Amino acid sequence: MTVYETDVPGVGKKFEVEIDSSERLVVLLHHDGKREVFHKPDPDADAERLFTLSGKLAREVGAILQGAYFQPVETDEVEVPLGEAIIEWLDVSEDGELVGETLGEANLRQRTGVSVIAIQRGSDTVPNPGPEETVTAGDILVTLGTREELAEFEALVESDDS
Amino acid sequence: MAELLLEVGIALTAVALAGALANRVGLSVIPAYIVVGILVGPNPPSSVLGVSLNLVSDSEFIQVLAELGIVFLLFFLGLEFSVDQLLRDRGRISAAGGVDFAVNFGLGVVIGFAFGWTLLETLFLAGVVYISSSAVITKSLIEEGWIANDESGPILGTLVFEDILIAVYLAILAAVAGGGDLESAALSVGTAFLFLGGLTAVAWYGSGWLDRFFRTSSDELFILRIVGVTTLVAGAALALGVSEAVAAFFLGTGISQTAHVERIEHIVAPARDIFAAVFFFSIGLTTDVTLIAGVAALLAVAVVATTVGKFLSGTFSGRFYDLDRRRSLRVGLGLVPRGEFSLVIATLAAGIGTGRLATVLPAFTVGYVLVMSVLGSVLIQQADTITDALGAPSG
């Protein structure tokens, strides 16, 4: 594979990449960060413009091509900011303090200020759970509260030794 | 003050509108800036339907901005001057550039003498018709996608060759024209070369120092430093009787050896664009359209001859790059547009202001650039139709 580099005065740099014996990709790097990519099916053909990217997009696409682009999602740390309050998904562990209690008995709102807005149980979701809903081990509680409130609440649902 | 500010406001707004209009139609902005300058300037047409069009006078302020336009056009030319490219490809570039120069500069000389111009006037005329427009051509190359094809090699190579040549040409011409008799001419040529030699030495041996001098984390301080030094060097050159444009070009080549090129492209290019737009506009301001009518015959001859000249020399240059017939023809079409540098030469001529240099040449150049920049872009856009007609169909 050969890469040819040429300066284009007033514009930027041009790179020509041999894909195989005949096909070629031509990448034009503009001074302002814009990138244009052309494709030549064979050396004698006219290049056709495939796409134009801004500098930021070009870097992301480049990372994907390198196989270096991923945005890890930590399921137990997903947070959606809502001003001061955030939404957090919490796993209820076997020996959590709440296991077996209904939401009403637990009186969570008074104790911690956190509201439970949904419960995910296996593949089911219980939206807006009422006070009669029982918390069981393995549930995922979708909760709403400030960072401090949630920290306090977390102590109730997760195992003591974590 | 209020009057001047209002005038400058009208000028800049007119330029902005003209640029937007040209962009919409898909033509080069350079002729649009000139035409709008002609319209709102002091020369005819001075009224439309009884409303005065004499809105902007050629004030000293606009002249200074226009002068900065010339300085920064040439500064960027030096900045983007690719020495490595030139050395790597010197064989083909000098072959293509040599043919280009011989045919087109030669044509200019022949036309000048045929119309009974003096040697100095003819040399200026030859420069005007010889030099292609980097701005119009590179923009067209990108729009047509030719930039990714093989025909871009000889086109860009020829432009690089023309860039060096125009720097040398301006230096010599400014020096020769500045002196009256042989002795003072020799003296001014000597001064010019001493000054430019000093600049070149700083550029080559002082690139480390230049690099440190411009190093700053603040964009504001950076642009002030670049614009300040460039303007100071250009002004000093002019005070010594050396072409300010050439001095700016050499300064640009010096800075092109440092790590600041990209940053200048980002931060200083917008300033250049404003100054350059005012330069084209001010050319329009000072143009008397009635004078262009007076050089109609010369204009017609020059347009036809130099369009054909560039077309033939460019097509021939394609051979040095082993291009097929169709791509060679495209090289010929691609080099036709003339623009900013022809106007720079004409401005220099007007500054000397003897004989035809003061009136006829500037008027001719404006007419010539208006025709050639538009005609050149249209030829590039219609290239496929033309090459098909010439029996070089697309493969």
PDB file of N, CA and C in Angstrom, chain B residues 140-205:
ATOM      1  N   SER B 140     -11.930  26.583  -8.173  1.00  0.00           N
ATOM      2  CA  SER B 140     -12.600  25.807  -9.215  1.00  0.00           C
ATOM      3  C   SER B 140     -12.189  24.342  -9.167  1.00  0.00           C
ATOM      4  N   LEU B 141     -10.892  24.093  -8.904  1.00  0.00           N
ATOM      5  CA  LEU B 141     -10.409  22.711  -8.851  1.00  0.00           C
ATOM      6  C   LEU B 141     -11.150  21.924  -7.786  1.00  0.00           C
ATOM      7  N   ILE B 142     -11.367  22.559  -6.629  1.00  0.00           N
ATOM      8  CA  ILE B 142     -12.039  21.865  -5.533  1.00  0.00           C
ATOM      9  C   ILE B 142     -13.506  21.638  -5.881  1.00  0.00           C
ATOM     10  N   GLU B 143     -14.148  22.665  -6.443  1.00  0.00           N
ATOM     11  CA  GLU B 143     -15.572  22.537  -6.760  1.00  0.00           C
ATOM     12  C   GLU B 143     -15.811  21.461  -7.806  1.00  0.00           C
ATOM     13  N   GLU B 144     -14.926  21.357  -8.792  1.00  0.00           N
ATOM     14  CA  GLU B 144     -15.117  20.377  -9.861  1.00  0.00           C
ATOM     15  C   GLU B 144     -14.601  18.991  -9.489  1.00  0.00           C
ATOM     16  N   GLY B 145     -13.913  18.896  -8.344  1.00  0.00           N
ATOM     17  CA  GLY B 145     -13.357  17.605  -7.947  1.00  0.00           C
ATOM     18  C   GLY B 145     -12.075  17.251  -8.698  1.00  0.00           C
ATOM     19  N   TRP B 146     -11.573  18.161  -9.524  1.00  0.00           N
ATOM     20  CA  TRP B 146     -10.326  17.887 -10.262  1.00  0.00           C
ATOM     21  C   TRP B 146      -9.141  17.748  -9.312  1.00  0.00           C
ATOM     22  N   ILE B 147      -9.292  18.338  -8.130  1.00  0.00           N
ATOM     23  CA  ILE B 147      -8.191  18.351  -7.178  1.00  0.00           C
ATOM     24  C   ILE B 147      -7.736  16.927  -6.869  1.00  0.00           C
ATOM     25  N   ALA B 148      -8.646  15.964  -6.985  1.00  0.00           N
ATOM     26  CA  ALA B 148      -8.311  14.579  -6.668  1.00  0.00           C
ATOM     27  C   ALA B 148      -7.852  13.810  -7.904  1.00  0.00           C
ATOM     28  N   ASN B 149      -7.842  14.486  -9.059  1.00  0.00           N
ATOM     29  CA  ASN B 149      -7.438  13.819 -10.294  1.00  0.00           C
ATOM     30  C   ASN B 149      -5.994  14.150 -10.658  1.00  0.00           C
ATOM     31  N   ASP B 150      -5.477  13.466 -11.672  1.00  0.00           N
ATOM     32  CA  ASP B 150      -4.084  13.674 -12.060  1.00  0.00           C
ATOM     33  C   ASP B 150      -3.830  15.051 -12.675  1.00  0.00           C
ATOM     34  N   GLU B 151      -4.889  15.672 -13.243  1.00  0.00           N
ATOM     35  CA  GLU B 151      -4.639  16.974 -13.885  1.00  0.00           C
ATOM     36  C   GLU B 151      -4.268  18.047 -12.868  1.00  0.00           C
ATOM     37  N   SER B 152      -4.533  17.791 -11.580  1.00  0.00           N
ATOM     38  CA  SER B 152      -4.180  18.810 -10.585  1.00  0.00           C
ATOM     39  C   SER B 152      -2.655  18.948 -10.463  1.00  0.00           C
ATOM     40  N   GLY B 153      -1.901  17.885 -10.765  1.00  0.00           N
ATOM     41  CA  GLY B 153      -0.436  17.939 -10.654  1.00  0.00           C
ATOM     42  C   GLY B 153       0.180  19.058 -11.470  1.00  0.00           C
ATOM     43  N   PRO B 154       0.009  19.023 -12.806  1.00  0.00           N
ATOM     44  CA  PRO B 154       0.603  20.093 -13.617  1.00  0.00           C
ATOM     45  C   PRO B 154      -0.014  21.467 -13.350  1.00  0.00           C
ATOM     46  N   ILE B 155      -1.306  21.515 -13.008  1.00  0.00           N
ATOM     47  CA  ILE B 155      -1.927  22.832 -12.751  1.00  0.00           C
ATOM     48  C   ILE B 155      -1.283  23.471 -11.520  1.00  0.00           C
ATOM     49  N   LEU B 156      -1.232  22.724 -10.428  1.00  0.00           N
ATOM     50  CA  LEU B 156      -0.655  23.279  -9.194  1.00  0.00           C
ATOM     51  C   LEU B 156       0.845  23.520  -9.362  1.00  0.00           C
ATOM     52  N   GLY B 157       1.527  22.629 -10.068  1.00  0.00           N
ATOM     53  CA  GLY B 157       2.959  22.785 -10.306  1.00  0.00           C
ATOM     54  C   GLY B 157       3.243  24.068 -11.057  1.00  0.00           C
ATOM     55  N   THR B 158       2.434  24.346 -12.093  1.00  0.00           N
ATOM     56  CA  THR B 158       2.612  25.567 -12.869  1.00  0.00           C
ATOM     57  C   THR B 158       2.380  26.796 -11.994  1.00  0.00           C
ATOM     58  N   LEU B 159       1.372  26.709 -11.113  1.00  0.00           N
ATOM     59  CA  LEU B 159       1.099  27.845 -10.221  1.00  0.00           C
ATOM     60  C   LEU B 159       2.283  28.101  -9.284  1.00  0.00           C
ATOM     61  N   VAL B 160       2.894  27.023  -8.765  1.00  0.00           N
ATOM     62  CA  VAL B 160       4.056  27.181  -7.883  1.00  0.00           C
ATOM     63  C   VAL B 160       5.192  27.891  -8.628  1.00  0.00           C
ATOM     64  N   PHE B 161       5.408  27.477  -9.873  1.00  0.00           N
ATOM     65  CA  PHE B 161       6.458  28.085 -10.687  1.00  0.00           C
ATOM     66  C   PHE B 161       6.156  29.566 -10.914  1.00  0.00           C
ATOM     67  N   GLU B 162       4.890  29.862 -11.227  1.00  0.00           N
ATOM     68  CA  GLU B 162       4.496  31.258 -11.463  1.00  0.00           C
ATOM     69  C   GLU B 162       4.698  32.111 -10.215  1.00  0.00           C
ATOM     70  N   ASP B 163       4.462  31.498  -9.047  1.00  0.00           N
ATOM     71  CA  ASP B 163       4.617  32.249  -7.792  1.00  0.00           C
ATOM     72  C   ASP B 163       6.043  32.752  -7.607  1.00  0.00           C
ATOM     73  N   ILE B 164       7.029  31.876  -7.854  1.00  0.00           N
ATOM     74  CA  ILE B 164       8.424  32.324  -7.700  1.00  0.00           C
ATOM     75  C   ILE B 164       8.718  33.394  -8.718  1.00  0.00           C
ATOM     76  N   LEU B 165       8.278  33.119  -9.955  1.00  0.00           N
ATOM     77  CA  LEU B 165       8.614  34.013 -11.030  1.00  0.00           C
ATOM     78  C   LEU B 165       8.052  35.400 -10.794  1.00  0.00           C
ATOM     79  N   ILE B 166       6.817  35.437 -10.241  1.00  0.00           N
ATOM     80  CA  ILE B 166       6.169  36.735 -10.052  1.00  0.00           C
ATOM     81  C   ILE B 166       6.897  37.521  -8.965  1.00  0.00           C
ATOM     82  N   ALA B 167       7.453  36.832  -7.970  1.00  0.00           N
ATOM     83  CA  ALA B 167       8.193  37.518  -6.916  1.00  0.00           C
ATOM     84  C   ALA B 167       9.442  38.176  -7.510  1.00  0.00           C
ATOM     85  N   VAL B 168      10.179  37.400  -8.309  1.00  0.00           N
ATOM     86  CA  VAL B 168      11.396  37.923  -8.931  1.00  0.00           C
ATOM     87  C   VAL B 168      11.050  39.070  -9.888  1.00  0.00           C
ATOM     88  N   TYR B 169       9.987  38.837 -10.677  1.00  0.00           N
ATOM     89  CA  TYR B 169       9.561  39.805 -11.690  1.00  0.00           C
ATOM     90  C   TYR B 169       9.176  41.140 -11.054  1.00  0.00           C
ATOM     91  N   LEU B 170       8.366  41.063  -9.979  1.00  0.00           N
ATOM     92  CA  LEU B 170       7.942  42.288  -9.292  1.00  0.00           C
ATOM     93  C   LEU B 170       9.145  43.022  -8.711  1.00  0.00           C
ATOM     94  N   ALA B 171      10.084  42.263  -8.125  1.00  0.00           N
ATOM     95  CA  ALA B 171      11.259  42.873  -7.509  1.00  0.00           C
ATOM     96  C   ALA B 171      12.047  43.664  -8.550  1.00  0.00           C
ATOM     97  N   ILE B 172      12.286  43.028  -9.703  1.00  0.00           N
ATOM     98  CA  ILE B 172      13.085  43.680 -10.733  1.00  0.00           C
ATOM     99  C   ILE B 172      12.352  44.880 -11.318  1.00  0.00           C
ATOM    100  N   LEU B 173      11.054  44.670 -11.635  1.00  0.00           N
ATOM    101  CA  LEU B 173      10.295  45.716 -12.302  1.00  0.00           C
ATOM    102  C   LEU B 173      10.121  46.950 -11.419  1.00  0.00           C
ATOM    103  N   ALA B 174       9.834  46.693 -10.118  1.00  0.00           N
ATOM    104  CA  ALA B 174       9.646  47.808  -9.195  1.00  0.00           C
ATOM    105  C   ALA B 174      10.936  48.619  -9.107  1.00  0.00           C
ATOM    106  N   ALA B 175      12.063  47.899  -9.065  1.00  0.00           N
ATOM    107  CA  ALA B 175      13.353  48.568  -8.940  1.00  0.00           C
ATOM    108  C   ALA B 175      13.683  49.355 -10.203  1.00  0.00           C
ATOM    109  N   VAL B 176      13.495  48.711 -11.369  1.00  0.00           N
ATOM    110  CA  VAL B 176      13.831  49.375 -12.641  1.00  0.00           C
ATOM    111  C   VAL B 176      12.932  50.584 -12.867  1.00  0.00           C
ATOM    112  N   ALA B 177      11.628  50.387 -12.603  1.00  0.00           N
ATOM    113  CA  ALA B 177      10.687  51.473 -12.857  1.00  0.00           C
ATOM    114  C   ALA B 177      10.908  52.620 -11.897  1.00  0.00           C
ATOM    115  N   GLY B 178      11.420  52.319 -10.697  1.00  0.00           N
ATOM    116  CA  GLY B 178      11.632  53.366  -9.692  1.00  0.00           C
ATOM    117  C   GLY B 178      12.738  54.326 -10.096  1.00  0.00           C
ATOM    118  N   GLY B 179      13.711  53.845 -10.847  1.00  0.00           N
ATOM    119  CA  GLY B 179      14.844  54.693 -11.202  1.00  0.00           C
ATOM    120  C   GLY B 179      14.620  55.363 -12.546  1.00  0.00           C
ATOM    121  N   GLY B 180      15.135  56.570 -12.696  1.00  0.00           N
ATOM    122  CA  GLY B 180      14.988  57.251 -13.978  1.00  0.00           C
ATOM    123  C   GLY B 180      16.097  56.836 -14.932  1.00  0.00           C
ATOM    124  N   ASP B 181      17.314  57.376 -14.702  1.00  0.00           N
ATOM    125  CA  ASP B 181      18.414  57.015 -15.588  1.00  0.00           C
ATOM    126  C   ASP B 181      19.075  55.711 -15.129  1.00  0.00           C
ATOM    127  N   LEU B 182      20.096  55.313 -15.870  1.00  0.00           N
ATOM    128  CA  LEU B 182      20.716  54.015 -15.625  1.00  0.00           C
ATOM    129  C   LEU B 182      21.317  53.928 -14.227  1.00  0.00           C
ATOM    130  N   GLU B 183      21.954  55.045 -13.788  1.00  0.00           N
ATOM    131  CA  GLU B 183      22.663  55.018 -12.507  1.00  0.00           C
ATOM    132  C   GLU B 183      21.692  54.814 -11.350  1.00  0.00           C
ATOM    133  N   SER B 184      20.607  55.607 -11.329  1.00  0.00           N
ATOM    134  CA  SER B 184      19.674  55.485 -10.219  1.00  0.00           C
ATOM    135  C   SER B 184      18.905  54.163 -10.306  1.00  0.00           C
ATOM    136  N   ALA B 185      18.706  53.672 -11.535  1.00  0.00           N
ATOM    137  CA  ALA B 185      18.049  52.375 -11.687  1.00  0.00           C
ATOM    138  C   ALA B 185      18.922  51.294 -11.067  1.00  0.00           C
ATOM    139  N   ALA B 186      20.218  51.344 -11.372  1.00  0.00           N
ATOM    140  CA  ALA B 186      21.156  50.359 -10.817  1.00  0.00           C
ATOM    141  C   ALA B 186      21.158  50.443  -9.296  1.00  0.00           C
ATOM    142  N   LEU B 187      21.109  51.685  -8.794  1.00  0.00           N
ATOM    143  CA  LEU B 187      21.131  51.895  -7.345  1.00  0.00           C
ATOM    144  C   LEU B 187      19.884  51.278  -6.702  1.00  0.00           C
ATOM    145  N   SER B 188      18.723  51.516  -7.319  1.00  0.00           N
ATOM    146  CA  SER B 188      17.493  50.994  -6.707  1.00  0.00           C
ATOM    147  C   SER B 188      17.418  49.470  -6.834  1.00  0.00           C
ATOM    148  N   VAL B 189      17.932  48.929  -7.933  1.00  0.00           N
ATOM    149  CA  VAL B 189      17.983  47.465  -8.048  1.00  0.00           C
ATOM    150  C   VAL B 189      18.887  46.906  -6.953  1.00  0.00           C
ATOM    151  N   GLY B 190      20.026  47.591  -6.737  1.00  0.00           N
ATOM    152  CA  GLY B 190      20.950  47.166  -5.688  1.00  0.00           C
ATOM    153  C   GLY B 190      20.295  47.195  -4.321  1.00  0.00           C
ATOM    154  N   THR B 191      19.607  48.318  -4.008  1.00  0.00           N
ATOM    155  CA  THR B 191      18.911  48.438  -2.729  1.00  0.00           C
ATOM    156  C   THR B 191      17.906  47.296  -2.561  1.00  0.00           C
ATOM    157  N   ALA B 192      17.133  47.065  -3.623  1.00  0.00           N
ATOM    158  CA  ALA B 192      16.106  46.030  -3.575  1.00  0.00           C
ATOM    159  C   ALA B 192      16.719  44.691  -3.221  1.00  0.00           C
ATOM    160  N   PHE B 193      17.822  44.352  -3.912  1.00  0.00           N
ATOM    161  CA  PHE B 193      18.388  43.030  -3.685  1.00  0.00           C
ATOM    162  C   PHE B 193      19.078  42.914  -2.332  1.00  0.00           C
ATOM    163  N   LEU B 194      19.650  44.028  -1.872  1.00  0.00           N
ATOM    164  CA  LEU B 194      20.227  44.008  -0.513  1.00  0.00           C
ATOM    165  C   LEU B 194      19.126  43.739   0.509  1.00  0.00           C
ATOM    166  N   PHE B 195      18.029  44.489   0.388  1.00  0.00           N
ATOM    167  CA  PHE B 195      16.920  44.365   1.328  1.00  0.00           C
ATOM    168  C   PHE B 195      16.341  42.948   1.294  1.00  0.00           C
ATOM    169  N   LEU B 196      16.067  42.457   0.073  1.00  0.00           N
ATOM    170  CA  LEU B 196      15.477  41.126  -0.064  1.00  0.00           C
ATOM    171  C   LEU B 196      16.479  40.054   0.343  1.00  0.00           C
ATOM    172  N   GLY B 197      17.750  40.306   0.071  1.00  0.00           N
ATOM    173  CA  GLY B 197      18.789  39.360   0.497  1.00  0.00           C
ATOM    174  C   GLY B 197      18.801  39.251   2.014  1.00  0.00           C
ATOM    175  N   GLY B 198      18.724  40.421   2.676  1.00  0.00           N
ATOM    176  CA  GLY B 198      18.666  40.430   4.143  1.00  0.00           C
ATOM    177  C   GLY B 198      17.459  39.657   4.654  1.00  0.00           C
ATOM    178  N   LEU B 199      16.301  39.901   4.025  1.00  0.00           N
ATOM    179  CA  LEU B 199      15.079  39.195   4.411  1.00  0.00           C
ATOM    180  C   LEU B 199      15.237  37.687   4.235  1.00  0.00           C
ATOM    181  N   THR B 200      15.830  37.303   3.093  1.00  0.00           N
ATOM    182  CA  THR B 200      16.011  35.881   2.813  1.00  0.00           C
ATOM    183  C   THR B 200      16.931  35.244   3.840  1.00  0.00           C
ATOM    184  N   ALA B 201      17.997  35.974   4.203  1.00  0.00           N
ATOM    185  CA  ALA B 201      18.931  35.442   5.193  1.00  0.00           C
ATOM    186  C   ALA B 201      18.222  35.229   6.525  1.00  0.00           C
ATOM    187  N   VAL B 202      17.415  36.217   6.927  1.00  0.00           N
ATOM    188  CA  VAL B 202      16.636  36.074   8.167  1.00  0.00           C
ATOM    189  C   VAL B 202      15.707  34.868   8.046  1.00  0.00           C
ATOM    190  N   ALA B 203      15.103  34.745   6.865  1.00  0.00           N
ATOM    191  CA  ALA B 203      14.147  33.660   6.649  1.00  0.00           C
ATOM    192  C   ALA B 203      14.817  32.295   6.792  1.00  0.00           C
ATOM    193  N   TRP B 204      16.014  32.167   6.219  1.00  0.00           N
ATOM    194  CA  TRP B 204      16.654  30.850   6.203  1.00  0.00           C
ATOM    195  C   TRP B 204      17.388  30.523   7.496  1.00  0.00           C
ATOM    196  N   TYR B 205      18.125  31.533   7.988  1.00  0.00           N
ATOM    197  CA  TYR B 205      18.961  31.229   9.144  1.00  0.00           C
ATOM    198  C   TYR B 205      18.276  31.580  10.452  1.00  0.00           C
TER     199      TYR B 205
END
